[in-house]
Coordinates of C-alpha atoms in Angstrom, one line a residue:
X141 CA 0.9 20.3 -20.9
X142 CA 5.0 19.0 -21.3
X143 CA 5.2 18.3 -18.2
X144 CA 1.9 16.8 -17.2
X145 CA 2.6 14.7 -21.2
X146 CA 6.3 13.5 -19.8
X147 CA 4.6 12.2 -16.5
X148 CA 2.0 10.7 -18.4
X149 CA 4.3 9.0 -20.5
X150 CA 6.4 7.8 -17.5
X151 CA 3.0 6.3 -15.3
X152 CA 1.9 4.6 -19.0
X153 CA 5.9 2.9 -18.9
X154 CA 5.7 2.3 -15.6
X155 CA 5.5 -1.1 -14.4
X156 CA 3.8 -0.4 -11.0
X157 CA 0.3 -0.3 -13.2
X158 CA 1.3 -3.5 -14.6
X159 CA 1.9 -5.3 -11.7
X160 CA -1.6 -3.7 -10.3
X161 CA -3.5 -4.7 -13.5
X162 CA -1.6 -8.6 -13.7
X163 CA -2.6 -9.2 -9.9
X164 CA -6.0 -7.9 -10.7
X165 CA -6.8 -10.3 -13.7
X166 CA -5.7 -12.4 -11.5
X167 CA -8.3 -12.3 -9.0
X168 CA -11.0 -10.3 -10.7
X169 CA -12.1 -14.0 -12.5
X170 CA -12.2 -15.4 -9.1
X171 CA -14.2 -12.0 -7.2
X172 CA -16.4 -12.4 -10.4
X173 CA -17.4 -15.7 -10.4
X174 CA -18.1 -15.2 -6.6
X175 CA -20.0 -12.3 -7.3
X176 CA -21.8 -14.5 -9.8
X177 CA -22.7 -17.1 -7.5
X178 CA -23.7 -14.9 -4.8
X179 CA -25.8 -13.2 -7.0
X180 CA -27.7 -16.5 -8.3
X181 CA -27.8 -18.1 -5.2
X182 CA -29.7 -14.8 -4.2
X183 CA -31.7 -15.6 -7.6
X184 CA -31.9 -19.2 -6.8
X185 CA -33.6 -18.8 -3.5
X186 CA -35.9 -15.7 -4.7
X187 CA -37.1 -18.3 -6.9
X188 CA -37.8 -21.1 -4.1
X189 CA -39.7 -18.6 -2.2
X190 CA -42.1 -17.3 -4.8
X191 CA -42.4 -21.2 -6.0
X192 CA -43.3 -22.2 -1.9
X193 CA -45.3 -18.7 -1.6
X194 CA -47.3 -20.0 -4.7
X195 CA -47.7 -23.7 -3.3
X196 CA -49.4 -22.8 -0.1
X197 CA -51.1 -19.8 -1.7
X198 CA -53.0 -22.0 -4.4
X199 CA -53.3 -25.1 -1.9
X200 CA -54.9 -22.9 0.5
X201 CA -56.8 -21.0 -1.5
X202 CA -58.5 -24.2 -3.4
X203 CA -59.1 -26.0 -0.2
X204 CA -61.2 -23.2 1.2
X205 CA -63.1 -22.9 -1.9
X206 CA -63.5 -26.3 -2.1
X207 CA -64.6 -26.7 1.5
X208 CA -67.2 -24.1 1.1
X209 CA -68.1 -25.3 -1.8
X210 CA -69.4 -28.3 -0.2
X211 CA -70.6 -26.4 2.3
X212 CA -72.9 -24.7 -0.7
X213 CA -74.0 -27.8 -1.6
X214 CA -75.0 -28.8 1.6
X215 CA -76.8 -26.0 2.0
X216 CA -78.9 -25.9 -1.7
X217 CA -79.6 -29.9 -0.7
X218 CA -81.0 -28.5 2.3
X219 CA -83.3 -26.1 0.9
X220 CA -85.2 -29.2 -0.6
X221 CA -86.0 -30.6 2.4
X222 CA -88.9 -31.6 3.1
X223 CA -89.1 -30.9 6.5
X224 CA -87.6 -27.1 5.8
X225 CA -90.5 -26.6 3.1
X226 CA -93.2 -28.1 5.4
X227 CA -92.6 -25.6 8.3
X228 CA -91.7 -22.6 5.5
X229 CA -95.3 -22.9 4.0
X230 CA -97.8 -25.6 6.2
X231 CA -96.5 -25.2 9.4
X232 CA -99.8 -23.9 10.8
X233 CA -101.5 -27.0 9.2
X234 CA -98.8 -29.1 10.7
X235 CA -99.7 -30.7 14.1
X236 CA -97.9 -30.7 17.2
X237 CA -96.0 -34.1 16.9
X238 CA -95.5 -33.4 13.6
X239 CA -94.0 -29.5 14.1
X240 CA -91.8 -30.8 16.6
X241 CA -90.6 -34.0 14.6
X242 CA -90.0 -31.9 11.7
X243 CA -88.2 -29.2 13.9
X244 CA -86.2 -32.4 15.9
X245 CA -85.0 -33.8 12.0
X246 CA -84.0 -30.3 11.1
X247 CA -81.9 -29.4 13.7
X248 CA -80.3 -32.9 12.7
X249 CA -79.3 -31.5 9.7
X250 CA -78.6 -28.2 10.6
X251 CA -75.2 -29.8 13.4
X252 CA -74.6 -32.4 9.5
X253 CA -74.1 -28.8 7.8
X254 CA -72.1 -27.8 11.1
X255 CA -69.8 -30.2 10.7
X256 CA -69.0 -30.0 7.1
X257 CA -66.8 -28.0 7.6
X258 CA -63.6 -27.0 9.9
X259 CA -64.4 -23.6 9.2
X260 CA -68.0 -23.3 9.7
X261 CA -68.8 -21.9 13.4
X262 CA -72.9 -22.1 13.2
X263 CA -75.6 -23.5 11.4
X264 CA -79.1 -22.1 10.9
X265 CA -82.4 -21.5 9.4
X266 CA -84.4 -18.8 9.8
X267 CA -88.4 -19.3 8.8
X268 CA -90.6 -16.3 8.5
X269 CA -94.0 -18.3 8.6
X270 CA -93.2 -19.4 12.2
X271 CA -90.8 -16.6 13.1
X272 CA -88.0 -18.7 14.4
X273 CA -84.4 -19.2 13.8
X274 CA -83.6 -22.9 14.1
X275 CA -80.0 -24.5 15.1
X276 CA -78.2 -26.7 16.1
X277 CA -79.3 -27.6 19.2
X278 CA -81.5 -24.7 19.9
X279 CA -84.9 -23.3 18.9
X280 CA -84.6 -19.2 18.7
X281 CA -86.8 -16.3 17.6
X282 CA -86.9 -14.5 14.4
X283 CA -83.7 -13.8 12.9
X284 CA -82.6 -10.0 13.6
X285 CA -84.1 -7.8 10.7
X286 CA -80.3 -6.0 9.9
X287 CA -79.0 -9.3 9.2
X288 CA -82.1 -10.1 7.1
X289 CA -81.3 -7.2 5.2
X290 CA -78.1 -7.6 4.2
X291 CA -79.1 -11.5 3.1
X292 CA -81.3 -9.7 0.9
X293 CA -78.6 -7.4 -0.2
X294 CA -75.9 -10.1 -1.1
X295 CA -77.1 -12.3 -4.3
X296 CA -73.5 -12.0 -6.2
X297 CA -71.5 -13.1 -2.7
X298 CA -70.7 -15.9 -1.1
X299 CA -69.3 -14.8 2.1
X300 CA -70.4 -11.4 3.8
X301 CA -69.8 -9.1 6.8
X302 CA -72.4 -8.9 9.3
X303 CA -71.3 -6.6 12.2
X304 CA -68.2 -8.7 13.1
X305 CA -68.8 -12.1 11.6
X306 CA -68.7 -13.8 8.0
X307 CA -71.2 -15.7 7.0
X308 CA -72.3 -17.6 4.1
X309 CA -76.3 -17.8 3.3
X310 CA -79.2 -18.5 1.1
X311 CA -82.3 -17.2 0.2
X312 CA -85.3 -19.5 -0.6
X313 CA -86.7 -18.4 -3.3
X314 CA -83.9 -16.6 -4.7
X315 CA -86.4 -14.2 -6.6
X316 CA -88.8 -12.7 -4.3
X317 CA -91.2 -10.1 -5.4
X318 CA -91.8 -6.8 -3.9
X319 CA -93.3 -6.7 -0.4
X320 CA -92.3 -10.0 0.1
X321 CA -90.7 -12.0 2.7
X322 CA -88.4 -15.3 1.2
X323 CA -89.7 -18.9 2.6
X324 CA -86.7 -19.4 4.6
X325 CA -82.8 -18.0 4.9
X326 CA -80.2 -20.7 5.5
X327 CA -76.9 -19.4 7.5
X328 CA -73.6 -20.5 7.6
X329 CA -71.1 -18.6 10.4
X330 CA -67.6 -19.1 9.6
X331 CA -65.5 -19.3 12.3
X332 CA -62.6 -16.1 12.1
X333 CA -60.1 -17.5 14.6
X334 CA -60.4 -20.8 12.4
X335 CA -59.1 -18.9 9.7
X336 CA -56.7 -16.8 11.1
X337 CA -55.1 -19.6 12.4
X338 CA -54.9 -21.0 8.8
X339 CA -53.8 -17.9 8.1
X340 CA -51.0 -17.5 10.5
X341 CA -50.0 -21.4 10.1
X342 CA -49.5 -20.4 5.6
X343 CA -47.2 -17.7 6.0
X344 CA -43.3 -18.4 7.7
X345 CA -41.1 -16.5 9.5
X346 CA -42.0 -12.5 10.2
X347 CA -44.4 -12.9 6.9
X348 CA -47.8 -13.1 7.2
X349 CA -51.4 -13.5 5.0
X350 CA -54.5 -12.0 4.6
X351 CA -57.9 -13.1 2.7
X352 CA -59.2 -9.7 1.7
X353 CA -62.6 -9.5 -0.3
X354 CA -62.4 -7.5 -3.8
X355 CA -65.2 -4.8 -2.8
X356 CA -62.9 -4.4 0.4
X357 CA -65.8 -5.0 3.1
X358 CA -64.3 -7.8 5.2
X359 CA -60.8 -9.3 5.6
X360 CA -59.4 -11.6 7.6
X361 CA -55.6 -11.6 8.7
X362 CA -53.9 -13.4 11.6
X363 CA -54.0 -11.5 15.0
X364 CA -51.2 -8.8 15.4
X365 CA -50.6 -8.8 11.2
X366 CA -51.5 -5.0 11.2
X367 CA -52.8 -4.0 8.3
X368 CA -49.5 -4.1 6.2
X369 CA -51.9 -6.8 4.0
X370 CA -53.7 -4.4 2.8
X371 CA -51.1 -1.6 2.4
X372 CA -49.4 -4.0 0.4
X373 CA -52.8 -4.7 -1.2
X374 CA -53.0 -1.0 -2.5
X375 CA -49.7 -0.9 -4.4
X376 CA -50.5 -4.1 -6.1
X377 CA -50.9 -3.2 -10.0
X378 CA -54.8 -3.9 -10.4
X379 CA -54.9 -4.6 -13.9
X380 CA -52.3 -7.3 -13.8
X381 CA -54.3 -8.7 -11.1
X382 CA -57.7 -8.4 -13.2
X383 CA -56.4 -10.7 -16.5
X384 CA -57.9 -13.3 -17.0
X385 CA -55.1 -15.6 -16.8
X386 CA -54.5 -14.3 -13.2
X387 CA -57.2 -16.6 -12.1
X388 CA -55.5 -19.7 -12.8
X389 CA -51.9 -19.1 -11.2
X390 CA -50.7 -16.8 -8.3
X391 CA -49.3 -13.1 -9.1
X392 CA -46.1 -12.3 -7.7
X393 CA -44.0 -9.4 -6.8
X394 CA -41.8 -7.0 -4.9
X395 CA -43.7 -4.4 -2.8
X396 CA -42.0 -1.6 -0.9
X397 CA -43.9 -0.2 2.4
X398 CA -41.9 2.0 5.1
X399 CA -39.0 1.5 3.3
X400 CA -39.0 -2.5 3.7
X401 CA -39.6 -4.8 0.6
X402 CA -41.7 -7.7 0.9
X403 CA -42.2 -10.4 -1.6
X404 CA -45.7 -11.1 -2.3
X405 CA -48.0 -14.0 -3.8
X406 CA -51.6 -12.8 -4.4
X407 CA -54.5 -15.4 -5.7
X408 CA -57.6 -14.7 -6.2
X409 CA -60.2 -16.8 -6.1
X410 CA -63.6 -15.9 -8.2
X411 CA -66.2 -18.5 -6.3
X412 CA -64.8 -16.7 -2.9
X413 CA -64.8 -13.3 -4.7
X414 CA -61.7 -12.5 -2.6
X415 CA -57.9 -12.2 -2.8
X416 CA -55.5 -14.1 -0.5
X417 CA -52.1 -12.1 0.5
X418 CA -49.2 -13.8 1.3
X419 CA -45.9 -12.2 1.8
X420 CA -42.8 -12.6 3.2
X421 CA -39.7 -10.0 4.1
X422 CA -37.1 -10.5 1.4
X423 CA -34.6 -9.2 4.8
X424 CA -36.1 -12.8 5.9
X425 CA -34.9 -15.0 3.8
X426 CA -31.7 -12.3 2.4
X427 CA -30.6 -10.9 4.7
X428 CA -27.7 -13.4 5.6
X429 CA -26.8 -13.2 1.8
X430 CA -27.0 -9.5 2.1
X431 CA -24.6 -9.8 5.0
X432 CA -22.2 -12.5 3.0
X433 CA -22.7 -9.6 -0.1
X434 CA -21.4 -7.3 2.3
X435 CA -18.7 -9.1 3.8
X436 CA -18.0 -10.1 0.4
X437 CA -17.4 -6.4 -0.8
X438 CA -15.3 -5.9 2.1
X439 CA -13.3 -8.6 1.7
X440 CA -12.8 -7.5 -2.3
X441 CA -12.3 -4.0 -0.8
X442 CA -9.3 -5.5 1.1
X443 CA -8.2 -7.5 -1.3
X444 CA -7.6 -4.8 -3.4
X445 CA -5.8 -3.0 -0.3
X446 CA -3.4 -5.7 -0.4
X447 CA -3.2 -5.9 -4.4
X448 CA -2.2 -2.3 -4.0
X449 CA 0.5 -2.5 -1.3
X450 CA 1.9 -5.9 -2.6
X451 CA 2.5 -4.4 -5.5
X452 CA 3.7 -1.1 -4.2
X453 CA 5.8 -3.0 -2.2
X454 CA 7.2 -5.2 -5.1
X455 CA 7.7 -1.5 -6.9
X456 CA 9.8 -0.1 -4.4
X457 CA 12.0 -3.9 -3.6
X458 CA 12.1 -4.5 -7.3
X459 CA 10.7 -2.1 -9.8
X460 CA 13.2 1.1 -8.3
X461 CA 16.3 -0.5 -7.4
X462 CA 15.9 -1.4 -11.6
X463 CA 14.8 1.7 -12.8
X464 CA 18.1 3.1 -10.6
X465 CA 20.2 0.7 -12.1
X466 CA 19.1 2.1 -15.7
X467 CA 19.4 5.4 -14.7
X468 CA 23.1 4.6 -13.7
X469 CA 23.0 3.3 -17.2
X470 CA 21.7 6.2 -19.4
X471 CA 23.5 8.3 -16.9
X472 CA 27.5 6.9 -17.7
X473 CA 29.4 9.4 -20.4
X474 CA 31.3 6.4 -22.2
X475 CA 34.0 9.8 -22.2
X476 CA 34.1 9.3 -18.2
X477 CA 31.6 7.0 -16.5
X478 CA 30.9 8.6 -12.8
X479 CA 27.8 6.6 -12.0
X480 CA 27.8 4.8 -8.2
X481 CA 24.8 2.9 -6.6
X482 CA 24.4 2.5 -3.2
X483 CA 21.4 -0.6 -2.4
X484 CA 20.8 -0.7 1.7
X485 CA 18.8 -4.0 1.9
X486 CA 21.9 -7.2 1.1
X487 CA 19.5 -8.7 -1.3
X488 CA 20.2 -9.7 -5.1
X489 CA 20.5 -6.1 -6.1
X490 CA 22.8 -5.8 -3.3
X491 CA 25.4 -8.3 -4.9
X492 CA 24.1 -6.4 -8.6
X493 CA 25.1 -3.1 -7.8
X494 CA 28.2 -3.8 -6.1
X495 CA 29.3 -5.4 -9.3
X496 CA 28.2 -2.5 -11.3
X497 CA 30.3 -0.1 -9.0
X498 CA 32.4 -2.4 -9.9
X499 CA 32.2 -2.6 -13.6
X500 CA 32.4 1.4 -13.5
X501 CA 36.0 1.4 -12.1
X502 CA 37.0 -1.1 -14.2
X503 CA 35.5 0.9 -17.5
X504 CA 36.7 4.1 -15.8
X505 CA 40.4 2.5 -15.9
X506 CA 40.3 1.0 -19.2
X507 CA 38.8 4.4 -20.8
X508 CA 42.0 6.4 -19.3
X509 CA 44.5 3.7 -20.7
X510 CA 42.4 4.0 -24.1
X511 CA 42.7 7.8 -23.8
X512 CA 46.5 7.9 -23.2
X513 CA 47.1 5.1 -25.9
X514 CA 45.4 7.6 -27.7
X515 CA 47.1 10.5 -27.2
X516 CA 50.3 9.1 -27.1
X517 CA 50.0 7.8 -30.7
X518 CA 48.8 11.3 -32.0
X519 CA 51.4 12.7 -30.3
X520 CA 53.6 9.9 -31.6
X521 CA 51.8 10.7 -35.3
X522 CA 52.6 14.7 -34.2
X523 CA 56.5 14.1 -33.9
X524 CA 56.5 11.3 -36.9
X525 CA 54.9 14.2 -39.2
X526 CA 57.5 16.9 -37.7
X527 CA 59.9 14.7 -37.9
X528 CA 59.4 14.1 -41.6
X529 CA 58.6 18.1 -42.1
X530 CA 61.3 20.2 -40.8
X531 CA 64.4 18.3 -42.3
X532 CA 62.7 18.9 -45.6
X533 CA 61.4 22.4 -44.8
X534 CA 65.0 23.7 -43.2
X535 CA 67.0 22.2 -46.5
X536 CA 64.5 24.5 -48.6
X537 CA 64.6 27.4 -45.9
X538 CA 68.8 27.4 -45.6
X539 CA 68.9 26.9 -49.5
X540 CA 66.7 29.8 -50.4
X541 CA 68.7 32.0 -47.8
X542 CA 71.8 30.5 -49.4
X543 CA 70.8 32.0 -53.0
X544 CA 69.2 35.7 -51.2
X545 CA 73.1 35.5 -49.5
X546 CA 74.9 35.1 -53.2
X547 CA 72.4 37.9 -54.5
X548 CA 73.2 39.7 -51.5
X549 CA 69.5 40.9 -50.9
X550 CA 69.8 41.6 -46.7
X551 CA 66.7 43.0 -47.0
X552 CA 65.2 39.6 -48.2
X553 CA 67.8 38.1 -45.9
X554 CA 66.4 39.5 -42.5
X555 CA 63.0 39.4 -42.8
X556 CA 63.2 35.8 -44.0
X557 CA 65.3 34.9 -40.8
X558 CA 63.0 37.1 -38.5
X559 CA 60.1 34.4 -39.6
X560 CA 62.3 31.0 -39.7
X561 CA 63.5 32.2 -35.9
X562 CA 59.4 32.5 -35.5
X563 CA 58.2 29.6 -36.7
X564 CA 61.0 27.0 -34.7
X565 CA 60.1 28.6 -32.4
X566 CA 56.8 28.0 -32.0
X567 CA 57.5 24.3 -33.3
X568 CA 60.5 23.5 -30.9
X569 CA 59.0 25.6 -27.7
X570 CA 55.7 25.0 -27.5
X571 CA 55.5 21.5 -25.8
X572 CA 51.9 21.5 -25.1
X573 CA 49.4 19.6 -27.3
X574 CA 47.2 22.5 -27.7
X575 CA 47.1 26.3 -27.9
X576 CA 45.1 29.2 -29.1
X577 CA 43.4 30.0 -32.0
X578 CA 44.9 33.0 -32.3
X579 CA 48.7 31.9 -31.8
X580 CA 47.7 28.7 -34.4
X581 CA 46.9 31.5 -37.2
X582 CA 50.1 33.5 -36.2
X583 CA 52.3 30.1 -36.8
X584 CA 50.3 29.8 -39.8
X585 CA 51.5 33.2 -40.8
X586 CA 54.8 33.0 -40.2
X587 CA 55.1 30.0 -42.5
X588 CA 53.5 31.8 -45.5
X589 CA 55.3 34.4 -44.7
X590 CA 58.6 32.5 -45.5
X591 CA 56.8 30.5 -48.1
X592 CA 56.3 33.8 -49.8
X593 CA 59.7 34.8 -49.9
X594 CA 61.1 31.2 -51.3
X595 CA 58.5 31.5 -54.4
X596 CA 59.4 35.5 -55.4
X597 CA 56.0 36.8 -54.7
X598 CA 54.8 34.2 -57.3
X599 CA 52.4 33.2 -54.7
X600 CA 49.9 35.6 -52.7
X601 CA 48.0 35.0 -49.7
X602 CA 44.9 36.6 -48.4
X603 CA 43.9 36.0 -45.1
X604 CA 40.6 37.1 -42.8
X605 CA 40.6 38.3 -39.5
X606 CA 39.7 36.0 -36.4
X607 CA 36.1 36.5 -35.2
X608 CA 37.1 38.0 -31.7
X609 CA 34.7 35.9 -29.7
X610 CA 36.9 32.3 -31.3
X611 CA 40.6 33.5 -31.0
X612 CA 40.9 32.0 -27.5
X613 CA 39.6 28.6 -29.0
X614 CA 42.1 25.8 -27.6
X615 CA 43.0 24.1 -30.6
X616 CA 45.1 21.2 -31.2
X617 CA 48.7 22.0 -32.4
X618 CA 49.8 22.7 -36.2
X619 CA 46.1 21.9 -37.5
X620 CA 46.2 24.9 -39.5
X621 CA 49.6 24.9 -41.7
X622 CA 49.6 21.6 -43.2
X623 CA 46.3 22.7 -44.8
X624 CA 48.3 25.6 -46.0
X625 CA 51.4 23.7 -46.7
X626 CA 49.6 21.0 -49.1
X627 CA 48.4 24.5 -51.1
X628 CA 52.3 25.6 -51.5
X629 CA 53.2 21.7 -52.5
X630 CA 50.9 20.4 -54.3
X631 CA 48.1 22.7 -55.6
X632 CA 50.8 25.7 -56.9
X633 CA 54.1 23.7 -57.3
X634 CA 53.9 24.1 -60.8
X635 CA 52.3 27.8 -60.7
X636 CA 54.5 30.0 -63.1
X637 CA 53.3 32.8 -61.7
X638 CA 49.4 34.5 -60.2
X639 CA 48.9 31.6 -57.8
X640 CA 47.0 32.7 -55.2
X641 CA 45.8 31.2 -51.6
X642 CA 42.9 32.7 -49.7
X643 CA 42.1 31.7 -45.9
X644 CA 38.5 33.2 -45.0
X645 CA 36.8 32.9 -41.4
X646 CA 33.1 32.1 -41.6
X647 CA 31.7 32.3 -38.2
X648 CA 28.1 33.4 -39.1
X649 CA 26.9 30.0 -37.2
X650 CA 26.7 30.7 -33.3
X651 CA 28.7 27.5 -32.3
X652 CA 30.8 26.3 -34.9
X653 CA 33.6 28.8 -37.0
X654 CA 34.8 27.5 -40.4
X655 CA 38.2 27.9 -41.8
X656 CA 38.6 27.7 -45.6
X657 CA 41.6 27.1 -47.5
X658 CA 42.0 27.4 -51.2
X659 CA 43.4 27.4 -53.8
X660 CA 43.2 28.4 -57.5
X661 CA 45.9 25.5 -59.0
X662 CA 45.5 23.2 -61.9
X663 CA 46.6 20.2 -60.7
X664 CA 43.3 18.4 -58.8
X665 CA 41.8 15.8 -60.7
X666 CA 39.0 14.0 -59.6
X667 CA 40.5 11.1 -58.7
X668 CA 43.2 13.0 -56.2
X669 CA 39.6 14.8 -54.5
X670 CA 38.3 10.9 -54.2
X671 CA 41.4 10.2 -52.3
X672 CA 41.7 13.5 -49.8
X673 CA 37.9 12.6 -49.1
X674 CA 38.5 9.7 -48.3
X675 CA 40.7 10.2 -45.9
X676 CA 37.4 11.3 -43.7
X677 CA 35.2 8.4 -44.5
X678 CA 36.3 6.4 -41.5
X679 CA 38.2 8.0 -38.2
X680 CA 40.1 4.4 -38.0
X681 CA 41.8 5.1 -41.2
X682 CA 44.9 2.7 -40.9
X683 CA 46.1 4.1 -43.6
X684 CA 49.5 6.2 -44.8
X685 CA 49.5 9.1 -41.7
X686 CA 49.6 12.5 -43.9
X687 CA 49.4 16.0 -42.5
X688 CA 45.5 15.8 -43.3
X689 CA 44.3 12.6 -42.1
X690 CA 46.6 13.2 -38.8
X691 CA 44.4 17.1 -38.3
X692 CA 41.5 14.9 -39.3
X693 CA 42.0 12.8 -36.8
X694 CA 43.2 15.0 -34.0
X695 CA 40.2 17.5 -34.5
X696 CA 37.6 15.2 -34.3
X697 CA 39.5 13.3 -31.2
X698 CA 38.9 17.4 -29.7
X699 CA 35.7 18.1 -30.7
X700 CA 33.7 15.6 -31.8
X701 CA 31.8 13.6 -35.0
X702 CA 31.0 17.4 -36.2
X703 CA 34.2 18.5 -36.6
X704 CA 37.1 17.6 -38.6
X705 CA 37.5 18.8 -42.6
X706 CA 35.8 18.5 -45.9
X707 CA 37.8 18.3 -48.9
X708 CA 35.9 19.8 -52.0
X709 CA 36.5 22.0 -55.4
X710 CA 37.0 25.7 -54.8
X711 CA 35.6 27.7 -57.1
X712 CA 38.9 29.3 -57.5
X713 CA 40.0 26.2 -59.6
X714 CA 41.9 24.4 -56.9
X715 CA 41.2 22.7 -53.5
X716 CA 38.9 23.7 -51.1
X717 CA 39.4 22.1 -47.4
X718 CA 36.7 23.3 -44.9
X719 CA 37.7 22.7 -41.3
X720 CA 34.7 22.9 -39.0
X721 CA 35.8 24.1 -35.6
X722 CA 32.7 23.3 -32.9
X723 CA 32.6 26.0 -30.0
X724 CA 32.5 23.5 -26.9
X725 CA 29.7 24.2 -24.2
X726 CA 32.3 25.3 -21.4
X727 CA 33.5 27.7 -24.0
X728 CA 30.6 28.7 -25.0
X729 CA 30.0 32.6 -24.5

């Protein structure tokens, strides 16, 4: 979980997704606008096609209604013709001349009725009284019985089907008594081929049209149109088609048949009791737009791929070199900078990497010089302190030795000279800057033994044993004696008796050893304590160099900021100095 969250944070902080998002923000509005224009174009084309279908559908229906209305009016006028009335009522009483004159005049009116409408193929009138059917140029026998039965059953239809023919007809009189034949029947036969040709011209492209009777008893469609018009009609919302407002304008919808979409315009004619269905395959007009849309999405995918690849290229050529430089800066240790960069491309980063490497080398040289200068400075301070301590301590030691000689205290002279020899041998022969903690503590004990003889046991010292794991810790030379010397010289100098110094070794922490030196002196004032505490306030203390400040500075130089001296008041009554020695990583067990 931790590694996953780390990768997620690195991905969020990475510049690569930001580059991709930046490019997408630049191109997405353009493609969105293009897609919007494409969709708007599709809607505009669909709207224009719909309007065109509606206009042609409405025009055809209104034209057909007008022409058939004219035909119906002419048939009504013909029903009042005197010749037709005479032939249907008093034909037996007419002379032969009057009879044929009426027939001839009636044939002329049939020709006039036939030519009144482009869709009328034939007009005729059947007169049961004379059992003849009068046509434009012929004089035939009676009307077939089945045709007469169809005429008598069609009181509410303008167009009706007889066999494979479509007809308009009227019966006179309209209401017949049971068992009575009509006076005459007027029939006009519609030209199906002409209607098919008109319907074929109505549609465009691969579309077509069909005129369907509302009761489904008849239909007219162009040749080769198949039954697609009927199947489309089966999928149209009949309830919407039957609404009253539908009669005022065409009904538009989109219907799917056999997996193909069709734009359909339907207009119902209440006069003809029929529906005109005009349909166009959607692919007829939107096919090119679909190709453009497919091309658009293909181009969009290609552009997205280019953005990702180009962003990756930028990431590799710009971000990764920058990231390597950032990591190199993070890896640089101020005390020992070792970072070095290599770049195989001869570009700006090659120049930056070369100058970065040059900077690292110069920094290493400067750090080396600074460290050497600090070390020389510390050594000079140590030598200065030693030059100050050794003569003073040597004078006091020889004066004590002189006193013991006068008193002929040979046992203490032996002890004293032994410890004094160990003391000066440690200082003069040990030229190293660092010694094991055990040797440093041994030197401090020799110093305490010398001081115990000097002060005639007025001051006692109590030592803790060094924790075993800390005996080999490398520490700077002479870091413990100045702390004990401070107790003798400043804390217990005026102590006449019962002076105590306690040196404790606190190794309770695994990575920190605390050496605590405290006394029961009575001379420590608050001002003096503050003065001592000011020694640790800054590593660059430029005040007077003393043994304590020198120890503090050398410890921090060796072990870091967690080490050094801490000055507080001891529970014994005097000063408490705590020396902190952290265990360095390479020395950890």
